[in-house]
Each structure stands twice: as C-alpha cells, then as structure tokens.
C-alpha cells in the first residue's frame, strides 16, 4: 500500500486528481468508482477544472457510485444522486447513460443489487475506485462487522455514521437508517483503489485502516489486501500514523526509482 501525506486538503485533492488523470490518460474509456461525502469534493472540483481546461475528457468514461441512502428519491437534496450531479456530473461531458448510482427507491433490493454487480462486470470491472473513510472506519457504507467479501447489498448504518451524517440533514431523525452499498469484496475487485481522508476526525480511522490489523471491525483495513491501493491524507488525518516518516521517505524516493 502506498501512503501519501500532503499538507492540506487542497494538496490531497490535487494528488488524488493526478491519480485519476493518469488512469484516464492511459485509458480514455476507463471505468471509475465514485464516492460521495465532504472529502472528495475538492477532488471533483479539481477534475472539473482539468476538464474545463481541456485536459480531461469524460466522453468515454463509465462510472459506478459506491452507495445511496435507502428511501431518498433521486431529487432529494441529500441523495447521492443529487450530490453527484450537482458537484460533478453536470460540469463534465460524461454521457448520462454511462452513469450508475445505486437506487435507494427500488422495490426489490436483492434483485437491484445483483443487477448492479452484473453491470459492473459487464462494463469490464472498475479501473479506479475512489474511496473516503468513515470515522468508524467504514468504506462505502460497509459498517463495522461487514463481511470482507461482501457484495452490493442493503446495510443498516451505524449510530456513529448517522451522527456524522446528521450535519447534512435538518434533524438527526431525518438521516436514513439504511443504505444500499457496494460490498468490501466488490471494492477489492477494482484494479486500483485511491482512498482520501482529511481532518483530525479521520486520524484514528486512518491509523487503524493503514497500520492496524485487517478486521471487519474497520472495513477500510481490507484495502491492505489490495495490490494497488493508495491512501492520500492531509496532515491532520495523518496524525495517528506511526510510520509517517517511512511513508514520506518512500514518496520522496519514488521519482528516482527504476521504472522497469
Ligand atoms: C460515501 C461513502 C462514505 C464516505 C465516508 C466519509 O459515498 O462511501 O464511506 O466516504 O462516510 O464521508 P465524508 O467524506 O463526508 O467524511
């Protein structure tokens, strides 16, 4: 696993955007896995900026979002459909039919989840999956105790996640209790993972995910099992990393490493 420590959230976003841009430059029809939440906002802004400057083309890109709240119509201001359209899709040239976001209003969740998994396979699998991390260590909405080989399915949100996400809703009671989410196994199938985290509220979860044991109690720790995972954190989110100097040494030495 590569760990990149950047000074600020803006530096973190730019470093993550470079990872996405590298994938798109090598493969213009790449399949991207998308995350929502506050953390990737700067990354999306940076990708939009590169697109507006003519440096990134999304016309052949396909996307799959990690998750969606159950019960929120796609027009709800806090639905992840709205989030993605407002913050990213409407600013780039991705064909609407190439966008996939789990449905939070289907009348048959198991059938929808099986279809979503099949759509990912039909698209050739995810080339790069963007991830955030919850303060309880979740990736997507794989809450503590989620199987590390889980697939897309319905999950109950943890109390911690409901508390954390209450900031987006008028009242805590308005936060949906269930979500539809890609599983940890679905995420690990992606060819490359880029996890972003900023702020001191993520320091403990990052330390557990990167340096703790692989455990379903911190589902982000499962990325230790992935061969191409990059964790990009800002200074505050790196605060609990014991091996920080070592990661910085490796990153500084990277440009001079033999390429073949
Ligand atoms: C959202 C998602 C979640 C978030 C996590 C952190 O699609 O998958 O795992 O990444 O809850 O959210 P923020 O960035 O708002 O702290």
PDB file of C-alpha atoms and ligand atoms in Angstrom:
ATOM      1  CA  UNK A   1       0.000   0.000   0.000  1.00  0.00           C
ATOM      2  CA  UNK A   2       1.244   3.468  -0.851  1.00  0.00           C
ATOM      3  CA  UNK A   3       0.599   6.208   1.722  1.00  0.00           C
ATOM      4  CA  UNK A   4       0.944   9.805   0.539  1.00  0.00           C
ATOM      5  CA  UNK A   5       0.853  12.561   3.153  1.00  0.00           C
ATOM      6  CA  UNK A   6       0.014  16.026   1.842  1.00  0.00           C
ATOM      7  CA  UNK A   7      -0.014  19.292   3.779  1.00  0.00           C
ATOM      8  CA  UNK A   8      -3.571  20.496   3.173  1.00  0.00           C
ATOM      9  CA  UNK A   9      -6.916  19.112   1.960  1.00  0.00           C
ATOM     10  CA  UNK A  10      -6.353  21.043  -1.297  1.00  0.00           C
ATOM     11  CA  UNK A  11      -2.991  19.287  -1.811  1.00  0.00           C
ATOM     12  CA  UNK A  12      -4.690  15.969  -1.039  1.00  0.00           C
ATOM     13  CA  UNK A  13      -7.355  16.688  -3.676  1.00  0.00           C
ATOM     14  CA  UNK A  14      -4.789  17.639  -6.310  1.00  0.00           C
ATOM     15  CA  UNK A  15      -2.745  14.489  -5.633  1.00  0.00           C
ATOM     16  CA  UNK A  16      -5.895  12.339  -5.946  1.00  0.00           C
ATOM     17  CA  UNK A  17      -6.919  14.137  -9.153  1.00  0.00           C
ATOM     18  CA  UNK A  18      -3.489  13.323 -10.616  1.00  0.00           C
ATOM     19  CA  UNK A  19      -4.144   9.616  -9.932  1.00  0.00           C
ATOM     20  CA  UNK A  20      -7.495   9.806 -11.739  1.00  0.00           C
ATOM     21  CA  UNK A  21      -5.998  11.807 -14.616  1.00  0.00           C
ATOM     22  CA  UNK A  22      -3.201   9.238 -15.055  1.00  0.00           C
ATOM     23  CA  UNK A  23      -5.774   6.466 -15.393  1.00  0.00           C
ATOM     24  CA  UNK A  24      -7.884   8.444 -17.889  1.00  0.00           C
ATOM     25  CA  UNK A  25      -4.853   9.427 -19.955  1.00  0.00           C
ATOM     26  CA  UNK A  26      -3.799   5.787 -20.216  1.00  0.00           C
ATOM     27  CA  UNK A  27      -7.355   4.524 -20.780  1.00  0.00           C
ATOM     28  CA  UNK A  28      -9.876   7.116 -22.033  1.00  0.00           C
ATOM     29  CA  UNK A  29     -12.767   4.652 -21.634  1.00  0.00           C
ATOM     30  CA  UNK A  30     -11.871   3.801 -18.041  1.00  0.00           C
ATOM     31  CA  UNK A  31     -14.481   2.726 -15.515  1.00  0.00           C
ATOM     32  CA  UNK A  32     -14.355   4.899 -12.388  1.00  0.00           C
ATOM     33  CA  UNK A  33     -15.842   4.097  -8.998  1.00  0.00           C
ATOM     34  CA  UNK A  34     -17.134   7.248  -7.301  1.00  0.00           C
ATOM     35  CA  UNK A  35     -17.552   8.220  -3.648  1.00  0.00           C
ATOM     36  CA  UNK A  36     -19.666  10.969  -2.111  1.00  0.00           C
ATOM     37  CA  UNK A  37     -19.294  12.966   1.133  1.00  0.00           C
ATOM     38  CA  UNK A  38     -17.287  16.067   2.006  1.00  0.00           C
ATOM     39  CA  UNK A  39     -13.832  14.598   1.438  1.00  0.00           C
ATOM     40  CA  UNK A  40     -13.875  14.029  -2.338  1.00  0.00           C
ATOM     41  CA  UNK A  41     -15.487  17.422  -3.091  1.00  0.00           C
ATOM     42  CA  UNK A  42     -12.114  19.085  -3.714  1.00  0.00           C
ATOM     43  CA  UNK A  43     -11.059  16.170  -5.897  1.00  0.00           C
ATOM     44  CA  UNK A  44     -14.186  16.578  -8.048  1.00  0.00           C
ATOM     45  CA  UNK A  45     -13.582  20.331  -8.292  1.00  0.00           C
ATOM     46  CA  UNK A  46     -10.050  19.662  -9.468  1.00  0.00           C
ATOM     47  CA  UNK A  47     -11.238  17.134 -12.083  1.00  0.00           C
ATOM     48  CA  UNK A  48     -13.841  19.662 -13.318  1.00  0.00           C
ATOM     49  CA  UNK A  49     -11.110  22.301 -13.549  1.00  0.00           C
ATOM     50  CA  UNK A  50      -8.893  19.984 -15.622  1.00  0.00           C
ATOM     51  CA  UNK A  51     -11.873  19.164 -17.848  1.00  0.00           C
ATOM     52  CA  UNK A  52     -12.718  22.856 -18.392  1.00  0.00           C
ATOM     53  CA  UNK A  53      -9.080  23.476 -19.345  1.00  0.00           C
ATOM     54  CA  UNK A  54      -9.426  20.782 -21.996  1.00  0.00           C
ATOM     55  CA  UNK A  55      -7.077  18.394 -20.200  1.00  0.00           C
ATOM     56  CA  UNK A  56      -9.583  15.688 -19.237  1.00  0.00           C
ATOM     57  CA  UNK A  57     -12.245  14.119 -21.422  1.00  0.00           C
ATOM     58  CA  UNK A  58     -15.036  12.055 -19.863  1.00  0.00           C
ATOM     59  CA  UNK A  59     -16.936  11.250 -23.061  1.00  0.00           C
ATOM     60  CA  UNK A  60     -15.923   7.573 -22.952  1.00  0.00           C
ATOM     61  CA  UNK A  61     -15.840   7.167 -19.177  1.00  0.00           C
ATOM     62  CA  UNK A  62     -18.287   4.965 -17.256  1.00  0.00           C
ATOM     63  CA  UNK A  63     -18.928   5.471 -13.529  1.00  0.00           C
ATOM     64  CA  UNK A  64     -20.344   3.429 -10.677  1.00  0.00           C
ATOM     65  CA  UNK A  65     -21.099   5.083  -7.347  1.00  0.00           C
ATOM     66  CA  UNK A  66     -20.428   3.266  -4.115  1.00  0.00           C
ATOM     67  CA  UNK A  67     -23.707   3.833  -2.337  1.00  0.00           C
ATOM     68  CA  UNK A  68     -27.038   5.582  -1.875  1.00  0.00           C
ATOM     69  CA  UNK A  69     -29.389   6.187   1.037  1.00  0.00           C
ATOM     70  CA  UNK A  70     -32.470   3.987   1.088  1.00  0.00           C
ATOM     71  CA  UNK A  71     -35.727   5.893   0.888  1.00  0.00           C
ATOM     72  CA  UNK A  72     -34.458   9.170  -0.571  1.00  0.00           C
ATOM     73  CA  UNK A  73     -35.847   9.962  -4.021  1.00  0.00           C
ATOM     74  CA  UNK A  74     -33.172  10.954  -6.531  1.00  0.00           C
ATOM     75  CA  UNK A  75     -34.415  14.568  -6.336  1.00  0.00           C
ATOM     76  CA  UNK A  76     -33.832  14.775  -2.550  1.00  0.00           C
ATOM     77  CA  UNK A  77     -31.114  17.376  -1.867  1.00  0.00           C
ATOM     78  CA  UNK A  78     -29.169  14.888   0.295  1.00  0.00           C
ATOM     79  CA  UNK A  79     -29.455  11.940  -2.068  1.00  0.00           C
ATOM     80  CA  UNK A  80     -26.161  10.845  -3.537  1.00  0.00           C
ATOM     81  CA  UNK A  81     -27.761  11.166  -6.998  1.00  0.00           C
ATOM     82  CA  UNK A  82     -28.146  14.910  -6.357  1.00  0.00           C
ATOM     83  CA  UNK A  83     -24.697  15.170  -4.821  1.00  0.00           C
ATOM     84  CA  UNK A  84     -23.019  13.622  -7.849  1.00  0.00           C
ATOM     85  CA  UNK A  85     -24.954  15.608 -10.431  1.00  0.00           C
ATOM     86  CA  UNK A  86     -24.541  18.926  -8.610  1.00  0.00           C
ATOM     87  CA  UNK A  87     -20.888  18.516  -7.703  1.00  0.00           C
ATOM     88  CA  UNK A  88     -19.527  16.611 -10.650  1.00  0.00           C
ATOM     89  CA  UNK A  89     -21.540  15.113 -13.492  1.00  0.00           C
ATOM     90  CA  UNK A  90     -23.261  18.278 -14.675  1.00  0.00           C
ATOM     91  CA  UNK A  91     -19.887  20.003 -15.024  1.00  0.00           C
ATOM     92  CA  UNK A  92     -18.250  17.377 -17.256  1.00  0.00           C
ATOM     93  CA  UNK A  93     -19.033  15.678 -20.580  1.00  0.00           C
ATOM     94  CA  UNK A  94     -19.916  12.182 -19.373  1.00  0.00           C
ATOM     95  CA  UNK A  95     -22.845  10.620 -21.309  1.00  0.00           C
ATOM     96  CA  UNK A  96     -25.774  10.223 -18.845  1.00  0.00           C
ATOM     97  CA  UNK A  97     -26.219   6.565 -19.816  1.00  0.00           C
ATOM     98  CA  UNK A  98     -22.682   5.852 -18.571  1.00  0.00           C
ATOM     99  CA  UNK A  99     -23.530   6.963 -15.013  1.00  0.00           C
ATOM    100  CA  UNK A 100     -24.556   4.334 -12.452  1.00  0.00           C
ATOM    101  CA  UNK A 101     -25.683   5.136  -8.919  1.00  0.00           C
ATOM    102  CA  UNK A 102     -27.423   2.565  -6.707  1.00  0.00           C
ATOM    103  CA  UNK A 103     -31.159   3.100  -6.395  1.00  0.00           C
ATOM    104  CA  UNK A 104     -32.460   3.977  -2.949  1.00  0.00           C
ATOM    105  CA  UNK A 105     -36.058   3.543  -4.051  1.00  0.00           C
ATOM    106  CA  UNK A 106     -36.207   0.206  -5.851  1.00  0.00           C
ATOM    107  CA  UNK A 107     -38.973  -2.180  -4.822  1.00  0.00           C
ATOM    108  CA  UNK A 108     -36.648  -5.194  -4.967  1.00  0.00           C
ATOM    109  CA  UNK A 109     -33.275  -4.604  -3.301  1.00  0.00           C
ATOM    110  CA  UNK A 110     -31.749  -8.075  -3.754  1.00  0.00           C
ATOM    111  CA  UNK A 111     -32.587  -8.023  -7.494  1.00  0.00           C
ATOM    112  CA  UNK A 112     -31.263  -4.484  -7.864  1.00  0.00           C
ATOM    113  CA  UNK A 113     -28.018  -5.353  -6.048  1.00  0.00           C
ATOM    114  CA  UNK A 114     -27.451  -8.412  -8.243  1.00  0.00           C
ATOM    115  CA  UNK A 115     -28.104  -6.252 -11.346  1.00  0.00           C
ATOM    116  CA  UNK A 116     -25.633  -3.594 -10.135  1.00  0.00           C
ATOM    117  CA  UNK A 117     -22.910  -6.195  -9.629  1.00  0.00           C
ATOM    118  CA  UNK A 118     -23.636  -7.583 -13.105  1.00  0.00           C
ATOM    119  CA  UNK A 119     -23.476  -4.092 -14.658  1.00  0.00           C
ATOM    120  CA  UNK A 120     -20.013  -3.606 -13.117  1.00  0.00           C
ATOM    121  CA  UNK A 121     -18.877  -6.935 -14.588  1.00  0.00           C
ATOM    122  CA  UNK A 122     -20.409  -6.103 -17.991  1.00  0.00           C
ATOM    123  CA  UNK A 123     -18.531  -2.806 -18.014  1.00  0.00           C
ATOM    124  CA  UNK A 124     -15.286  -4.775 -17.611  1.00  0.00           C
ATOM    125  CA  UNK A 125     -14.809  -4.072 -13.895  1.00  0.00           C
ATOM    126  CA  UNK A 126     -13.760  -0.872 -12.148  1.00  0.00           C
ATOM    127  CA  UNK A 127     -10.360   0.519 -13.150  1.00  0.00           C
ATOM    128  CA  UNK A 128     -10.039   3.004 -10.313  1.00  0.00           C
ATOM    129  CA  UNK A 129     -12.224   3.206  -7.219  1.00  0.00           C
ATOM    130  CA  UNK A 130     -12.237   6.446  -5.234  1.00  0.00           C
ATOM    131  CA  UNK A 131     -12.907   5.911  -1.524  1.00  0.00           C
ATOM    132  CA  UNK A 132     -13.482   8.040   1.547  1.00  0.00           C
ATOM    133  CA  UNK A 133     -13.395   6.656   5.075  1.00  0.00           C
ATOM    134  CA  UNK A 134     -15.933   6.990   7.872  1.00  0.00           C
ATOM    135  CA  UNK A 135     -14.850   7.920  11.385  1.00  0.00           C
ATOM    136  CA  UNK A 136     -15.906   4.360  12.302  1.00  0.00           C
ATOM    137  CA  UNK A 137     -13.502   3.022   9.676  1.00  0.00           C
ATOM    138  CA  UNK A 138     -16.084   2.200   7.035  1.00  0.00           C
ATOM    139  CA  UNK A 139     -15.511   2.247   3.276  1.00  0.00           C
ATOM    140  CA  UNK A 140     -18.668   2.895   1.270  1.00  0.00           C
ATOM    141  CA  UNK A 141     -21.328   2.018   3.870  1.00  0.00           C
ATOM    142  CA  UNK A 142     -19.624  -1.187   4.974  1.00  0.00           C
ATOM    143  CA  UNK A 143     -20.079  -0.618   8.666  1.00  0.00           C
ATOM    144  CA  UNK A 144     -18.146  -2.450  11.407  1.00  0.00           C
ATOM    145  CA  UNK A 145     -18.874  -6.159  11.193  1.00  0.00           C
ATOM    146  CA  UNK A 146     -19.414  -6.184   7.422  1.00  0.00           C
ATOM    147  CA  UNK A 147     -18.007  -9.251   5.741  1.00  0.00           C
ATOM    148  CA  UNK A 148     -14.747  -8.502   3.982  1.00  0.00           C
ATOM    149  CA  UNK A 149     -16.018 -10.469   0.998  1.00  0.00           C
ATOM    150  CA  UNK A 150     -19.438  -8.772   0.903  1.00  0.00           C
ATOM    151  CA  UNK A 151     -21.088  -7.704  -2.356  1.00  0.00           C
ATOM    152  CA  UNK A 152     -23.578  -4.925  -3.110  1.00  0.00           C
ATOM    153  CA  UNK A 153     -26.436  -5.138  -0.633  1.00  0.00           C
ATOM    154  CA  UNK A 154     -28.614  -3.307   1.863  1.00  0.00           C
ATOM    155  CA  UNK A 155     -26.881  -2.224   5.098  1.00  0.00           C
ATOM    156  CA  UNK A 156     -28.008  -0.638   8.338  1.00  0.00           C
ATOM    157  CA  UNK A 157     -25.942   2.464   9.130  1.00  0.00           C
ATOM    158  CA  UNK A 158     -24.051   2.557  12.423  1.00  0.00           C
ATOM    159  CA  UNK A 159     -25.019   5.095  15.090  1.00  0.00           C
ATOM    160  CA  UNK A 160     -21.652   6.750  14.518  1.00  0.00           C
ATOM    161  CA  UNK A 161     -22.357   7.209  10.793  1.00  0.00           C
ATOM    162  CA  UNK A 162     -25.857   8.535  11.471  1.00  0.00           C
ATOM    163  CA  UNK A 163     -24.350  11.045  13.937  1.00  0.00           C
ATOM    164  CA  UNK A 164     -21.614  12.017  11.472  1.00  0.00           C
ATOM    165  CA  UNK A 165     -24.023  12.497   8.565  1.00  0.00           C
ATOM    166  CA  UNK A 166     -26.664  14.352  10.603  1.00  0.00           C
ATOM    167  CA  UNK A 167     -24.766  17.556   9.680  1.00  0.00           C
ATOM    168  CA  UNK A 168     -26.221  17.309   6.162  1.00  0.00           C
ATOM    169  CA  UNK A 169     -29.846  16.977   7.336  1.00  0.00           C
ATOM    170  CA  UNK A 170     -32.168  19.304   9.242  1.00  0.00           C
ATOM    171  CA  UNK A 171     -32.656  16.824  12.081  1.00  0.00           C
ATOM    172  CA  UNK A 172     -30.775  13.687  13.146  1.00  0.00           C
ATOM    173  CA  UNK A 173     -34.032  11.761  12.739  1.00  0.00           C
ATOM    174  CA  UNK A 174     -34.058  12.649   9.039  1.00  0.00           C
ATOM    175  CA  UNK A 175     -30.879  10.639   8.360  1.00  0.00           C
ATOM    176  CA  UNK A 176     -31.869   7.388   6.638  1.00  0.00           C
ATOM    177  CA  UNK A 177     -31.112   4.283   8.693  1.00  0.00           C
ATOM    178  CA  UNK A 178     -30.429   2.058   5.664  1.00  0.00           C
ATOM    179  CA  UNK A 179     -28.258   2.351   2.618  1.00  0.00           C
ATOM    180  CA  UNK A 180     -27.518   0.302  -0.448  1.00  0.00           C
ATOM    181  CA  UNK A 181     -23.775  -0.118  -0.795  1.00  0.00           C
ATOM    182  CA  UNK A 182     -21.128  -1.910  -2.780  1.00  0.00           C
ATOM    183  CA  UNK A 183     -19.575  -4.611  -0.618  1.00  0.00           C
ATOM    184  CA  UNK A 184     -15.967  -4.795   0.541  1.00  0.00           C
ATOM    185  CA  UNK A 185     -15.478  -7.655  -1.925  1.00  0.00           C
ATOM    186  CA  UNK A 186     -16.891  -5.514  -4.747  1.00  0.00           C
ATOM    187  CA  UNK A 187     -14.458  -2.728  -3.841  1.00  0.00           C
ATOM    188  CA  UNK A 188     -11.464  -5.079  -3.616  1.00  0.00           C
ATOM    189  CA  UNK A 189     -12.222  -6.279  -7.168  1.00  0.00           C
ATOM    190  CA  UNK A 190     -11.390  -2.806  -8.542  1.00  0.00           C
ATOM    191  CA  UNK A 191      -7.997  -2.714 -10.271  1.00  0.00           C
ATOM    192  CA  UNK A 192      -6.835   0.300  -8.303  1.00  0.00           C
ATOM    193  CA  UNK A 193      -8.015   1.969  -5.087  1.00  0.00           C
ATOM    194  CA  UNK A 194      -7.457   5.575  -4.060  1.00  0.00           C
ATOM    195  CA  UNK A 195      -8.632   6.413  -0.548  1.00  0.00           C
ATOM    196  CA  UNK A 196      -8.715  10.065   0.519  1.00  0.00           C
ATOM    197  CA  UNK A 197      -9.058  11.428   4.051  1.00  0.00           C
ATOM    198  CA  UNK A 198      -8.647  14.851   5.613  1.00  0.00           C
ATOM    199  CA  UNK A 199      -9.085  16.388   9.044  1.00  0.00           C
ATOM    200  CA  UNK A 200      -8.269  15.218  12.563  1.00  0.00           C
ATOM    201  CA  UNK A 201     -11.626  13.449  12.834  1.00  0.00           C
ATOM    202  CA  UNK A 202     -10.239  10.807  10.458  1.00  0.00           C
ATOM    203  CA  UNK A 203      -6.835  10.343  12.120  1.00  0.00           C
ATOM    204  CA  UNK A 204      -7.824   7.351  14.252  1.00  0.00           C
ATOM    205  CA  UNK A 205      -9.678   5.567  11.441  1.00  0.00           C
ATOM    206  CA  UNK A 206      -6.731   6.111   9.071  1.00  0.00           C
ATOM    207  CA  UNK A 207      -4.232   4.759  11.597  1.00  0.00           C
ATOM    208  CA  UNK A 208      -6.407   1.688  12.149  1.00  0.00           C
ATOM    209  CA  UNK A 209      -7.001   1.142   8.433  1.00  0.00           C
ATOM    210  CA  UNK A 210      -3.362   1.550   7.386  1.00  0.00           C
ATOM    211  CA  UNK A 211      -1.416   0.194  10.363  1.00  0.00           C
ATOM    212  CA  UNK A 212      -3.908  -1.863  12.335  1.00  0.00           C
ATOM    213  CA  UNK A 213      -4.900  -5.473  11.778  1.00  0.00           C
ATOM    214  CA  UNK A 214      -7.154  -6.382   8.855  1.00  0.00           C
ATOM    215  CA  UNK A 215     -10.528  -6.678  10.516  1.00  0.00           C
ATOM    216  CA  UNK A 216     -14.188  -6.433   9.659  1.00  0.00           C
ATOM    217  CA  UNK A 217     -14.448  -4.025  12.610  1.00  0.00           C
ATOM    218  CA  UNK A 218     -12.599  -1.456  10.443  1.00  0.00           C
ATOM    219  CA  UNK A 219     -13.613  -2.351   6.921  1.00  0.00           C
ATOM    220  CA  UNK A 220     -11.165   0.150   5.392  1.00  0.00           C
ATOM    221  CA  UNK A 221      -8.367  -2.103   6.717  1.00  0.00           C
ATOM    222  CA  UNK A 222      -9.330  -4.554   3.950  1.00  0.00           C
ATOM    223  CA  UNK A 223      -7.511  -2.345   1.454  1.00  0.00           C
ATOM    224  CA  UNK A 224      -4.275  -3.767   2.939  1.00  0.00           C
ATOM    225  CA  UNK A 225      -5.183  -6.874   0.937  1.00  0.00           C
ATOM    226  CA  UNK A 226      -5.243  -4.942  -2.350  1.00  0.00           C
ATOM    227  CA  UNK A 227      -2.165  -4.870  -4.580  1.00  0.00           C
ATOM    228  CA  UNK A 228      -2.726  -1.357  -5.961  1.00  0.00           C
ATOM    229  CA  UNK A 229      -4.047   0.780  -3.126  1.00  0.00           C
ATOM    230  CA  UNK A 230      -3.021   4.380  -2.491  1.00  0.00           C
ATOM    231  CA  UNK A 231      -4.053   6.293   0.629  1.00  0.00           C
ATOM    232  CA  UNK A 232      -3.810  10.078   0.297  1.00  0.00           C
ATOM    233  CA  UNK A 233      -4.214  12.030   3.528  1.00  0.00           C
ATOM    234  CA  UNK A 234      -3.677  15.575   4.698  1.00  0.00           C
ATOM    235  CA  UNK A 235      -1.508  16.455   7.665  1.00  0.00           C
ATOM    236  CA  UNK A 236      -4.336  16.255  10.219  1.00  0.00           C
ATOM    237  CA  UNK A 237      -5.600  12.852   9.056  1.00  0.00           C
ATOM    238  CA  UNK A 238      -2.005  11.533   9.160  1.00  0.00           C
ATOM    239  CA  UNK A 239      -1.645  12.460  12.853  1.00  0.00           C
ATOM    240  CA  UNK A 240      -2.059   8.898  14.151  1.00  0.00           C
ATOM    241  CA  UNK A 241       0.310   7.196  11.675  1.00  0.00           C
ATOM    242  CA  UNK A 242       3.322   5.770  13.490  1.00  0.00           C
ATOM    243  CA  UNK A 243       5.235   5.096  10.262  1.00  0.00           C
ATOM    244  CA  UNK A 244       4.651   8.525   8.735  1.00  0.00           C
ATOM    245  CA  UNK A 245       8.394   9.266   8.282  1.00  0.00           C
ATOM    246  CA  UNK A 246       8.786   5.993   6.432  1.00  0.00           C
ATOM    247  CA  UNK A 247       5.895   6.796   4.028  1.00  0.00           C
ATOM    248  CA  UNK A 248       7.381  10.227   3.374  1.00  0.00           C
ATOM    249  CA  UNK A 249      10.808   8.702   2.714  1.00  0.00           C
ATOM    250  CA  UNK A 250       9.313   6.265   0.188  1.00  0.00           C
ATOM    251  CA  UNK A 251       7.333   9.008  -1.544  1.00  0.00           C
ATOM    252  CA  UNK A 252      10.390  11.267  -1.813  1.00  0.00           C
ATOM    253  CA  UNK A 253      12.431   8.395  -3.288  1.00  0.00           C
ATOM    254  CA  UNK A 254       9.728   7.454  -5.814  1.00  0.00           C
ATOM    255  CA  UNK A 255      10.801   9.687  -8.740  1.00  0.00           C
ATOM    256  CA  UNK A 256      14.304   8.131  -8.778  1.00  0.00           C
ATOM    257  CA  UNK A 257      13.141   4.505  -8.517  1.00  0.00           C
ATOM    258  CA  UNK A 258      13.932   2.259 -11.531  1.00  0.00           C
ATOM    259  CA  UNK A 259      10.925   2.303 -13.882  1.00  0.00           C
ATOM    260  CA  UNK A 260      11.389  -1.198 -15.290  1.00  0.00           C
TER     261      UNK A 260
HETATM  262  C1  LIG B   1     -19.849   7.866   0.530  1.00  0.00           C
HETATM  263  C2  LIG B   1     -19.052   6.854   1.215  1.00  0.00           C
HETATM  264  C3  LIG B   1     -18.652   7.009   2.639  1.00  0.00           C
HETATM  265  C4  LIG B   1     -17.856   8.292   2.883  1.00  0.00           C
HETATM  266  C5  LIG B   1     -17.481   8.415   4.350  1.00  0.00           C
HETATM  267  C6  LIG B   1     -16.757   9.701   4.652  1.00  0.00           C
HETATM  268  O1  LIG B   1     -20.084   7.508  -0.799  1.00  0.00           O
HETATM  269  O2  LIG B   1     -18.755   5.888   0.608  1.00  0.00           O
HETATM  270  O3  LIG B   1     -17.863   5.914   3.012  1.00  0.00           O
HETATM  271  O4  LIG B   1     -16.722   8.290   2.092  1.00  0.00           O
HETATM  272  O5  LIG B   1     -18.614   8.319   5.149  1.00  0.00           O
HETATM  273  O6  LIG B   1     -17.597  10.791   4.403  1.00  0.00           O
HETATM  274  P1  LIG B   1     -17.056  12.280   4.499  1.00  0.00           P
HETATM  275  O7  LIG B   1     -16.113  12.456   3.344  1.00  0.00           O
HETATM  276  O8  LIG B   1     -18.276  13.145   4.354  1.00  0.00           O
HETATM  277  O9  LIG B   1     -16.378  12.409   5.806  1.00  0.00           O
END
